[in-house]
Amino acid sequence: MKVLILGSGVIGVTSAYYLARAGHEVTVVDRQPEPALETSFANAGEVSPGYSSPWAGPGVPVKAVKWLLMKHGPLVIRPKLDPVMWVWLLKMLRNCTSARYAVNKSRMIPIAEYSRDALRDLRRDIGIQYDERSQGTLQLFRYQAQLDGTAEDIAVLKQYGVPFEVLSREGCIAVEPALAGVKEKFVGGLRLPQDETGDCHMFTQALAKHAEALGVRFMFNTSIDRIVTDGARVSGVATSAGMLQADSYVLALGSWSSRLAAPLGISLPVYPVKGYSITVPIKDASGAPESTVMDESYKVAITRLGNRIRVGGTAEISGYSDKLYDARRATLDHSLTDLFPRGGDLSKATFWSGLRPMTPDGPPVIGPTPYANLHLNTGHGTLGWTMSCGSGRVLADLLSGEKPDIDVSALTVDRYNHRFG
C-alpha cells in the first residue's frame, strides 16, 4: 500500500520504519525542516516501562493541591477560556480512582515492555546509536514517608513481573556513586534495573535515515491543513504542497492530532501538557549520574546522555503555548544542583519545552478509526519515547493485516465511547 504518515516525531518515524520494513510505500509529512524537532527533541531521555503509569490515580487530586502550592512544584495550571482544557481535566479527575487506575495501567505496561524489547531488537538488527545506556532507573526518596509509601507501587510491579530493588541510602550510592556527596538529602530509593536511557532526538534522526534507505519519502517544511474524507474513507490530506493522497493514512501529530480529528467527528481527548528540560554539559564525570535518577519530591528526572545531563520535569497545563518560564527552569536547576552539584556546567545549559500529548486516562491511542483507511498513533504523553518502537511495530502489523504480537484492542479510540473515557 501507499501510506501517508502525518508527523515526523519519534512516533511517526518509528511507524514509517516498520511500515517500510513490511514492504509498504511510505511518505511522511511534517511542518518542521527535520524529524523530531518538537516534543521528541529534548525529553527526559528515559525508556521506562516500569514507570508506565497513568497520571490519573487515587490521591492525585489531593496531591495536586499540594503541588500547586510548592515553590518548586511539579504541577502548574495556567487557566484559559478553553472548554477543551476543562473537559479534559474533568475526564482526568474521573479516572482518579483505584479501579480505573488498575485498568489503565494494565493497558500501558504491555505496550511499554513490548516497545523496550522492540528497541533492543533494533539495536541488534541495525546497530542504531543514540547515547544509549541500560543501567536502570533510580527513584530517589528524600523522606521516609515516601519510602514507606511504596507498598502500592511495589504490588503493581510484582503483579506485572517487573524486576525491582528497594535500596537503602548505601544501596542508592552503590548504583549512583555521585550521590555519596549528598547522602544526607535522601533516605533510600526504588530501582528498576531493566529501564534504559537514550537521546530520543538522536534516535529518531538516525532511524529516519534507515527508513529513507528502505524507500521512505520525507516531505518537510509542509504544513498540514486538514484531512479530507469521502464517505467512510479518507480521500486525501490538504497541505501547503497540495493535496496528498494514499491508500492508508496515519495520524501521528502528538498534541495536534485531536485538532485534525475533530472535524471528522472523531472525539480524541488528547491535550498538550507542557514539559520542560535543560541539557547541561558534564563538567565532572564523577559527579554526574550514571543513568536516570528520578527526584521524587519534585518529579524531576536527571539523566546521563553521553557527555551531557538531561534534566526534565513539570506538568504545565497551559494550552498549546510553548513559552519558556524562568520559574520552571529554576525547579530543574535546583534538583540538579541539589543532588549532583559537581556534575554539570549550568552556565552552558540549554532550556527547552515540549507539548506532551496526554490522554485523560493515560494509555495512548493506537489503531483504527471509523474511517476505514485512517489509523491513529498518538496520545503517548510522557511515554512517547518509551512506547515508540512497540507502537510503530503494532501499527505496521495492523495496516498489513497481520495480528500484532500483543493485544492492543483496548488502546483504540473506541474506549472513549464508554463511561470513563
Tab-separated table of C-alpha atoms in Angstrom:
chain	number	residue	atom	x	y	z
A	1	MET	CA	0.000	0.000	0.000
A	2	LYS	CA	0.807	3.645	-0.220
A	3	VAL	CA	0.764	5.021	3.334
A	4	LEU	CA	0.848	8.703	4.307
A	5	ILE	CA	2.017	9.448	7.847
A	6	LEU	CA	1.235	12.824	9.392
A	7	GLY	CA	4.021	13.741	11.809
A	8	SER	CA	7.778	13.088	11.979
A	9	GLY	CA	8.295	12.814	15.717
A	10	VAL	CA	9.506	9.575	17.237
A	11	ILE	CA	6.038	8.012	16.837
A	12	GLY	CA	5.697	8.976	13.165
A	13	VAL	CA	9.227	7.889	12.263
A	14	THR	CA	9.025	4.512	14.019
A	15	SER	CA	5.689	3.923	12.269
A	16	ALA	CA	7.312	4.791	8.941
A	17	TYR	CA	10.280	2.487	9.529
A	18	TYR	CA	8.211	-0.560	10.427
A	19	LEU	CA	5.713	0.032	7.613
A	20	ALA	CA	8.547	0.336	5.100
A	21	ARG	CA	10.154	-2.799	6.501
A	22	ALA	CA	6.829	-4.561	5.894
A	23	GLY	CA	7.029	-3.566	2.228
A	24	HIS	CA	4.766	-0.533	2.030
A	25	GLU	CA	5.417	2.686	0.113
A	26	VAL	CA	5.563	5.335	2.838
A	27	THR	CA	5.553	9.132	2.823
A	28	VAL	CA	5.947	11.230	5.987
A	29	VAL	CA	4.826	14.861	6.042
A	30	ASP	CA	5.702	17.467	8.678
A	31	ARG	CA	5.831	21.252	9.015
A	32	GLN	CA	9.335	21.126	10.525
A	33	PRO	CA	12.569	21.011	8.450
A	34	GLU	CA	13.808	17.787	10.118
A	35	PRO	CA	12.487	14.859	12.177
A	36	ALA	CA	11.954	15.130	15.939
A	37	LEU	CA	12.142	18.895	16.360
A	38	GLU	CA	9.142	19.293	18.671
A	39	THR	CA	8.108	17.048	21.582
A	40	SER	CA	10.691	14.390	20.666
A	41	PHE	CA	13.547	16.884	20.690
A	42	ALA	CA	14.715	17.152	24.315
A	43	ASN	CA	12.616	14.932	26.555
A	44	ALA	CA	13.915	13.397	29.779
A	45	GLY	CA	15.652	10.551	27.918
A	46	GLU	CA	14.024	7.694	29.809
A	47	VAL	CA	12.915	4.374	28.338
A	48	SER	CA	10.980	3.319	31.421
A	49	PRO	CA	8.402	0.544	31.091
A	50	GLY	CA	8.471	0.146	34.870
A	51	TYR	CA	7.182	3.693	35.297
A	52	SER	CA	4.417	3.320	32.734
A	53	SER	CA	1.586	4.513	34.914
A	54	PRO	CA	-1.374	6.856	34.404
A	55	TRP	CA	-1.076	10.323	35.860
A	56	ALA	CA	-4.697	9.924	36.907
A	57	GLY	CA	-4.625	7.854	40.074
A	58	PRO	CA	-6.087	7.637	43.564
A	59	GLY	CA	-4.916	10.510	45.728
A	60	VAL	CA	-3.811	12.673	42.791
A	61	PRO	CA	-6.462	15.399	43.310
A	62	VAL	CA	-5.240	15.962	46.889
A	63	LYS	CA	-1.595	15.837	45.845
A	64	ALA	CA	-2.300	18.294	43.032
A	65	VAL	CA	-3.340	20.960	45.537
A	66	LYS	CA	-0.081	20.470	47.417
A	67	TRP	CA	1.976	20.568	44.220
A	68	LEU	CA	0.332	23.798	43.097
A	69	LEU	CA	1.386	25.456	46.351
A	70	MET	CA	5.028	24.287	46.280
A	71	LYS	CA	7.784	26.685	45.233
A	72	HIS	CA	9.305	24.002	43.019
A	73	GLY	CA	6.073	22.100	42.469
A	74	PRO	CA	5.761	19.613	39.597
A	75	LEU	CA	2.322	20.854	38.527
A	76	VAL	CA	1.350	24.194	37.012
A	77	ILE	CA	-2.091	25.186	35.692
A	78	ARG	CA	-2.489	28.374	33.683
A	79	PRO	CA	-6.270	28.696	33.274
A	80	LYS	CA	-7.632	29.551	29.836
A	81	LEU	CA	-11.073	30.222	28.395
A	82	ASP	CA	-10.822	26.914	26.585
A	83	PRO	CA	-13.649	24.428	27.185
A	84	VAL	CA	-11.493	21.634	25.762
A	85	MET	CA	-8.992	22.143	28.611
A	86	TRP	CA	-11.643	21.945	31.306
A	87	VAL	CA	-13.418	18.944	29.781
A	88	TRP	CA	-10.069	17.139	29.578
A	89	LEU	CA	-9.310	17.940	33.232
A	90	LEU	CA	-12.726	16.664	34.313
A	91	LYS	CA	-12.182	13.435	32.378
A	92	MET	CA	-8.830	13.014	34.068
A	93	LEU	CA	-10.406	13.521	37.504
A	94	ARG	CA	-12.991	10.837	36.697
A	95	ASN	CA	-10.113	8.413	36.143
A	96	CYS	CA	-8.557	9.140	39.577
A	97	THR	CA	-9.958	6.013	41.233
A	98	SER	CA	-8.228	2.796	42.235
A	99	ALA	CA	-10.369	0.764	39.833
A	100	ARG	CA	-9.694	2.973	36.809
A	101	TYR	CA	-6.004	3.290	37.684
A	102	ALA	CA	-5.660	-0.510	37.695
A	103	VAL	CA	-7.405	-0.844	34.324
A	104	ASN	CA	-5.435	1.955	32.704
A	105	LYS	CA	-2.078	0.746	33.977
A	106	SER	CA	-2.867	-2.762	32.729
A	107	ARG	CA	-3.242	-1.243	29.265
A	108	MET	CA	0.061	0.640	29.447
A	109	ILE	CA	2.524	-1.929	30.790
A	110	PRO	CA	2.250	-4.441	27.895
A	111	ILE	CA	2.865	-1.896	25.108
A	112	ALA	CA	5.717	-0.300	27.089
A	113	GLU	CA	7.524	-3.590	27.721
A	114	TYR	CA	6.922	-4.757	24.155
A	115	SER	CA	8.360	-1.457	22.936
A	116	ARG	CA	11.506	-1.785	25.030
A	117	ASP	CA	12.055	-5.263	23.550
A	118	ALA	CA	11.466	-3.906	20.031
A	119	LEU	CA	14.053	-1.184	20.695
A	120	ARG	CA	16.555	-3.821	21.763
A	121	ASP	CA	15.824	-5.737	18.558
A	122	LEU	CA	16.531	-2.576	16.550
A	123	ARG	CA	19.905	-2.140	18.221
A	124	ARG	CA	20.745	-5.717	17.344
A	125	ASP	CA	19.388	-5.574	13.787
A	126	ILE	CA	20.675	-2.199	12.542
A	127	GLY	CA	23.188	-1.111	15.188
A	128	ILE	CA	21.475	2.220	15.815
A	129	GLN	CA	23.362	4.604	18.129
A	130	TYR	CA	21.714	7.219	20.371
A	131	ASP	CA	23.794	7.585	23.581
A	132	GLU	CA	22.036	4.515	24.942
A	133	ARG	CA	22.636	3.130	28.432
A	134	SER	CA	20.964	0.091	30.014
A	135	GLN	CA	21.606	0.775	33.691
A	136	GLY	CA	18.131	1.196	35.138
A	137	THR	CA	16.199	3.996	36.807
A	138	LEU	CA	16.535	5.013	40.448
A	139	GLN	CA	13.517	6.669	42.075
A	140	LEU	CA	15.079	8.668	44.897
A	141	PHE	CA	13.165	9.415	48.091
A	142	ARG	CA	14.128	12.398	50.201
A	143	TYR	CA	11.756	11.486	53.041
A	144	GLN	CA	10.976	8.305	54.938
A	145	ALA	CA	7.248	8.751	54.302
A	146	GLN	CA	7.916	8.491	50.555
A	147	LEU	CA	9.866	5.278	51.019
A	148	ASP	CA	7.209	3.861	53.330
A	149	GLY	CA	4.546	4.688	50.736
A	150	THR	CA	5.974	2.459	48.013
A	151	ALA	CA	3.956	-0.614	49.003
A	152	GLU	CA	1.212	0.036	46.432
A	153	ASP	CA	3.714	0.664	43.618
A	154	ILE	CA	5.645	-2.453	44.557
A	155	ALA	CA	2.447	-4.517	44.493
A	156	VAL	CA	1.794	-3.359	40.927
A	157	LEU	CA	5.376	-4.122	39.877
A	158	LYS	CA	5.026	-7.634	41.324
A	159	GLN	CA	1.692	-8.092	39.562
A	160	TYR	CA	3.263	-7.406	36.171
A	161	GLY	CA	6.536	-9.196	36.856
A	162	VAL	CA	8.662	-6.035	36.652
A	163	PRO	CA	12.018	-6.552	38.413
A	164	PHE	CA	12.757	-4.004	41.154
A	165	GLU	CA	15.024	-3.326	44.108
A	166	VAL	CA	14.237	-1.367	47.269
A	167	LEU	CA	17.509	0.309	48.229
A	168	SER	CA	18.845	1.864	51.390
A	169	ARG	CA	20.843	5.080	51.263
A	170	GLU	CA	24.004	2.993	50.831
A	171	GLY	CA	22.352	0.936	48.088
A	172	CYS	CA	21.475	4.106	46.163
A	173	ILE	CA	25.085	5.253	46.391
A	174	ALA	CA	26.270	1.879	45.108
A	175	VAL	CA	24.391	2.353	41.818
A	176	GLU	CA	24.834	6.156	41.654
A	177	PRO	CA	28.225	6.903	43.279
A	178	ALA	CA	27.946	10.681	42.784
A	179	LEU	CA	25.166	10.728	45.391
A	180	ALA	CA	27.711	9.965	48.126
A	181	GLY	CA	28.412	13.671	48.492
A	182	VAL	CA	24.771	14.488	49.286
A	183	LYS	CA	23.727	11.368	51.199
A	184	GLU	CA	22.079	13.408	53.946
A	185	LYS	CA	19.468	14.608	51.421
A	186	PHE	CA	17.756	11.262	50.808
A	187	VAL	CA	16.778	8.128	52.715
A	188	GLY	CA	16.546	5.436	50.032
A	189	GLY	CA	15.184	4.523	46.648
A	190	LEU	CA	13.314	2.148	44.383
A	191	ARG	CA	15.335	0.906	41.418
A	192	LEU	CA	14.060	-0.602	38.175
A	193	PRO	CA	17.132	-2.330	36.699
A	194	GLN	CA	15.632	-3.096	33.270
A	195	ASP	CA	14.910	0.519	32.354
A	196	GLU	CA	17.112	2.233	29.775
A	197	THR	CA	18.118	5.741	28.742
A	198	GLY	CA	18.926	7.430	25.462
A	199	ASP	CA	18.603	10.559	23.337
A	200	CYS	CA	15.204	10.420	21.606
A	201	HIS	CA	16.107	13.138	19.091
A	202	MET	CA	19.328	11.379	18.124
A	203	PHE	CA	17.477	8.061	17.797
A	204	THR	CA	14.672	9.496	15.666
A	205	GLN	CA	17.011	11.253	13.268
A	206	ALA	CA	19.124	8.099	12.880
A	207	LEU	CA	16.066	5.895	12.332
A	208	ALA	CA	14.747	8.338	9.721
A	209	LYS	CA	17.920	7.718	7.701
A	210	HIS	CA	17.386	3.964	7.945
A	211	ALA	CA	13.780	4.496	6.870
A	212	GLU	CA	14.923	6.544	3.853
A	213	ALA	CA	17.212	3.667	2.891
A	214	LEU	CA	14.085	1.485	2.837
A	215	GLY	CA	12.384	3.949	0.489
A	216	VAL	CA	10.501	6.228	2.877
A	217	ARG	CA	9.978	9.734	1.477
A	218	PHE	CA	10.020	12.669	3.908
A	219	MET	CA	8.233	15.897	2.986
A	220	PHE	CA	9.466	18.564	5.400
A	221	ASN	CA	8.515	22.252	5.621
A	222	THR	CA	4.998	21.194	4.667
A	223	SER	CA	2.075	22.374	6.780
A	224	ILE	CA	-0.956	20.111	7.182
A	225	ASP	CA	-4.282	21.922	6.838
A	226	ARG	CA	-6.998	19.285	7.028
A	227	ILE	CA	-7.937	15.682	6.364
A	228	VAL	CA	-10.443	15.308	3.519
A	229	THR	CA	-12.988	12.499	3.565
A	230	ASP	CA	-15.349	10.921	1.069
A	231	GLY	CA	-17.998	8.929	2.882
A	232	ALA	CA	-16.408	6.355	5.169
A	233	ARG	CA	-12.876	6.836	3.836
A	234	VAL	CA	-10.165	9.468	3.788
A	235	SER	CA	-9.614	10.705	0.238
A	236	GLY	CA	-6.619	12.970	0.873
A	237	VAL	CA	-4.799	15.453	3.072
A	238	ALA	CA	-4.730	19.131	2.183
A	239	THR	CA	-1.252	20.575	2.723
A	240	SER	CA	0.845	23.570	1.701
A	241	ALA	CA	2.274	21.302	-1.023
A	242	GLY	CA	-1.181	20.480	-2.354
A	243	MET	CA	-3.486	17.521	-1.870
A	244	LEU	CA	-1.613	14.367	-0.846
A	245	GLN	CA	-3.246	11.007	-1.436
A	246	ALA	CA	-2.532	7.446	-0.374
A	247	ASP	CA	-4.266	4.133	0.277
A	248	SER	CA	-3.982	4.482	4.064
A	249	TYR	CA	-3.269	7.351	6.460
A	250	VAL	CA	-1.688	7.506	9.913
A	251	LEU	CA	-2.341	10.433	12.256
A	252	ALA	CA	0.749	10.783	14.489
A	253	LEU	CA	0.805	14.511	15.228
A	254	GLY	CA	1.013	14.324	19.012
A	255	SER	CA	-0.972	17.077	20.718
A	256	TRP	CA	-2.186	18.385	17.356
A	257	SER	CA	-3.859	15.088	16.443
A	258	SER	CA	-7.127	15.932	18.174
A	259	ARG	CA	-7.457	19.187	16.221
A	260	LEU	CA	-7.286	17.357	12.892
A	261	ALA	CA	-9.536	14.542	14.103
A	262	ALA	CA	-12.316	16.761	15.474
A	263	PRO	CA	-13.691	17.977	12.086
A	264	LEU	CA	-14.021	14.306	11.115
A	265	GLY	CA	-16.318	13.638	14.069
A	266	ILE	CA	-13.629	11.674	15.937
A	267	SER	CA	-13.612	12.512	19.640
A	268	LEU	CA	-9.945	12.178	20.532
A	269	PRO	CA	-9.231	13.610	24.001
A	270	VAL	CA	-5.525	14.250	23.510
A	271	TYR	CA	-4.440	17.518	25.110
A	272	PRO	CA	-0.998	19.123	25.493
A	273	VAL	CA	0.694	19.006	28.901
A	274	LYS	CA	3.891	21.004	28.657
A	275	GLY	CA	7.155	19.612	29.975
A	276	TYR	CA	10.468	21.412	30.389
A	277	SER	CA	14.078	20.309	30.247
A	278	ILE	CA	17.587	21.634	30.475
A	279	THR	CA	20.541	19.974	28.770
A	280	VAL	CA	23.795	20.531	30.628
A	281	PRO	CA	27.366	19.666	29.532
A	282	ILE	CA	29.083	17.385	32.024
A	283	LYS	CA	31.763	19.212	33.960
A	284	ASP	CA	32.903	16.411	36.270
A	285	ALA	CA	32.009	12.875	35.176
A	286	SER	CA	32.490	11.521	38.702
A	287	GLY	CA	29.850	13.982	39.908
A	288	ALA	CA	27.257	13.136	37.237
A	289	PRO	CA	24.559	10.443	37.254
A	290	GLU	CA	25.311	7.036	35.750
A	291	SER	CA	21.776	6.556	34.438
A	292	THR	CA	18.462	8.184	35.442
A	293	VAL	CA	17.687	9.452	38.920
A	294	MET	CA	14.059	10.425	39.493
A	295	ASP	CA	13.845	13.066	42.219
A	296	GLU	CA	10.508	12.005	43.680
A	297	SER	CA	9.864	15.199	45.630
A	298	TYR	CA	9.920	17.405	42.541
A	299	LYS	CA	9.061	14.763	39.911
A	300	VAL	CA	12.257	15.653	38.049
A	301	ALA	CA	14.285	13.126	36.041
A	302	ILE	CA	18.062	13.605	35.864
A	303	THR	CA	19.568	11.505	33.075
A	304	ARG	CA	23.045	10.839	31.716
A	305	LEU	CA	23.145	11.171	27.908
A	306	GLY	CA	26.706	10.697	26.708
A	307	ASN	CA	28.674	13.784	27.758
A	308	ARG	CA	25.507	15.653	28.763
A	309	ILE	CA	22.980	15.646	31.579
A	310	ARG	CA	19.300	15.978	30.654
A	311	VAL	CA	17.034	17.266	33.430
A	312	GLY	CA	13.310	17.037	32.683
A	313	GLY	CA	10.118	17.698	34.572
A	314	THR	CA	6.986	19.761	35.240
A	315	ALA	CA	3.430	19.167	34.103
A	316	GLU	CA	2.111	22.506	32.896
A	317	ILE	CA	-1.436	22.701	31.614
A	318	SER	CA	-1.497	25.888	29.559
A	319	GLY	CA	-2.917	25.002	26.171
A	320	TYR	CA	-0.696	24.993	23.098
A	321	SER	CA	1.753	27.624	24.343
A	322	ASP	CA	5.443	26.709	24.139
A	323	LYS	CA	6.543	29.767	26.129
A	324	LEU	CA	9.534	29.223	28.433
A	325	TYR	CA	9.084	30.348	32.047
A	326	ASP	CA	12.138	31.022	34.202
A	327	ALA	CA	10.407	29.626	37.299
A	328	ARG	CA	10.224	26.212	35.650
A	329	ARG	CA	13.921	26.299	34.846
A	330	ALA	CA	14.618	27.208	38.482
A	331	THR	CA	12.999	23.925	39.550
A	332	LEU	CA	15.186	21.911	37.172
A	333	ASP	CA	18.312	23.816	38.211
A	334	HIS	CA	17.505	23.242	41.881
A	335	SER	CA	17.030	19.483	41.555
A	336	LEU	CA	20.258	19.049	39.585
A	337	THR	CA	22.466	21.215	41.787
A	338	ASP	CA	20.977	19.786	44.977
A	339	LEU	CA	21.731	16.159	44.038
A	340	PHE	CA	24.646	16.479	41.582
A	341	PRO	CA	26.328	19.794	42.460
A	342	ARG	CA	29.597	18.919	40.679
A	343	GLY	CA	28.146	17.198	37.634
A	344	GLY	CA	27.225	19.839	35.089
A	345	ASP	CA	28.055	23.334	33.900
A	346	LEU	CA	24.779	25.213	34.286
A	347	SER	CA	26.237	28.310	32.645
A	348	LYS	CA	26.204	26.391	29.345
A	349	ALA	CA	22.783	24.774	29.735
A	350	THR	CA	20.085	24.965	27.064
A	351	PHE	CA	16.438	25.384	28.127
A	352	TRP	CA	13.543	23.763	26.229
A	353	SER	CA	9.845	22.957	26.441
A	354	GLY	CA	7.668	20.456	24.617
A	355	LEU	CA	3.959	19.655	24.473
A	356	ARG	CA	3.315	16.118	25.641
A	357	PRO	CA	0.186	14.635	24.011
A	358	MET	CA	-1.725	13.362	27.046
A	359	THR	CA	-4.905	11.323	27.267
A	360	PRO	CA	-7.055	11.759	30.393
A	361	ASP	CA	-6.840	8.060	31.271
A	362	GLY	CA	-3.140	7.532	30.455
A	363	PRO	CA	-2.799	4.910	27.687
A	364	PRO	CA	-2.026	6.017	24.117
A	365	VAL	CA	-4.491	5.733	21.253
A	366	ILE	CA	-3.357	3.199	18.641
A	367	GLY	CA	-5.361	1.625	15.861
A	368	PRO	CA	-8.348	2.111	13.580
A	369	THR	CA	-10.934	4.890	13.428
A	370	PRO	CA	-14.461	4.984	11.999
A	371	TYR	CA	-12.784	5.764	8.658
A	372	ALA	CA	-11.601	2.513	7.115
A	373	ASN	CA	-8.228	3.821	5.922
A	374	LEU	CA	-7.326	6.156	8.810
A	375	HIS	CA	-5.336	4.923	11.797
A	376	LEU	CA	-4.179	6.696	14.959
A	377	ASN	CA	-0.841	6.524	16.747
A	378	THR	CA	-0.876	9.308	19.320
A	379	GLY	CA	-1.570	10.285	22.937
A	380	HIS	CA	1.545	8.746	24.480
A	381	GLY	CA	2.051	11.577	26.975
A	382	THR	CA	5.370	11.363	28.813
A	383	LEU	CA	5.951	7.865	27.420
A	384	GLY	CA	6.305	8.506	23.692
A	385	TRP	CA	9.988	7.564	23.741
A	386	THR	CA	9.296	4.534	25.946
A	387	MET	CA	6.429	3.241	23.775
A	388	SER	CA	7.598	4.390	20.329
A	389	CYS	CA	9.060	1.250	18.778
A	390	GLY	CA	6.297	-1.005	20.046
A	391	SER	CA	3.626	1.412	18.872
A	392	GLY	CA	5.161	1.681	15.415
A	393	ARG	CA	5.557	-2.055	15.090
A	394	VAL	CA	1.986	-2.770	16.211
A	395	LEU	CA	0.622	-0.160	13.804
A	396	ALA	CA	2.552	-1.675	10.904
A	397	ASP	CA	1.078	-5.086	11.724
A	398	LEU	CA	-2.460	-3.679	11.838
A	399	LEU	CA	-2.122	-1.926	8.474
A	400	SER	CA	-0.532	-5.036	6.954
A	401	GLY	CA	-3.425	-7.230	8.056
A	402	GLU	CA	-1.209	-9.113	10.483
A	403	LYS	CA	-2.050	-9.957	14.089
A	404	PRO	CA	0.202	-7.897	16.413
A	405	ASP	CA	2.349	-9.731	18.947
A	406	ILE	CA	0.355	-8.110	21.767
A	407	ASP	CA	-3.337	-7.307	22.134
A	408	VAL	CA	-3.930	-3.578	21.634
A	409	SER	CA	-7.702	-3.710	21.234
A	410	ALA	CA	-8.110	-1.727	24.484
A	411	LEU	CA	-5.955	1.121	23.121
A	412	THR	CA	-8.269	2.165	20.303
A	413	VAL	CA	-10.292	5.375	20.268
A	414	ASP	CA	-13.425	3.281	20.863
A	415	ARG	CA	-12.630	3.160	24.578
A	416	TYR	CA	-13.799	6.776	24.862
A	417	ASN	CA	-17.319	5.735	23.941
A	418	HIS	CA	-17.602	4.231	27.406
A	419	ARG	CA	-18.387	5.926	30.671
A	420	PHE	CA	-14.905	6.672	31.929
A	421	GLY	CA	-13.397	7.959	28.674
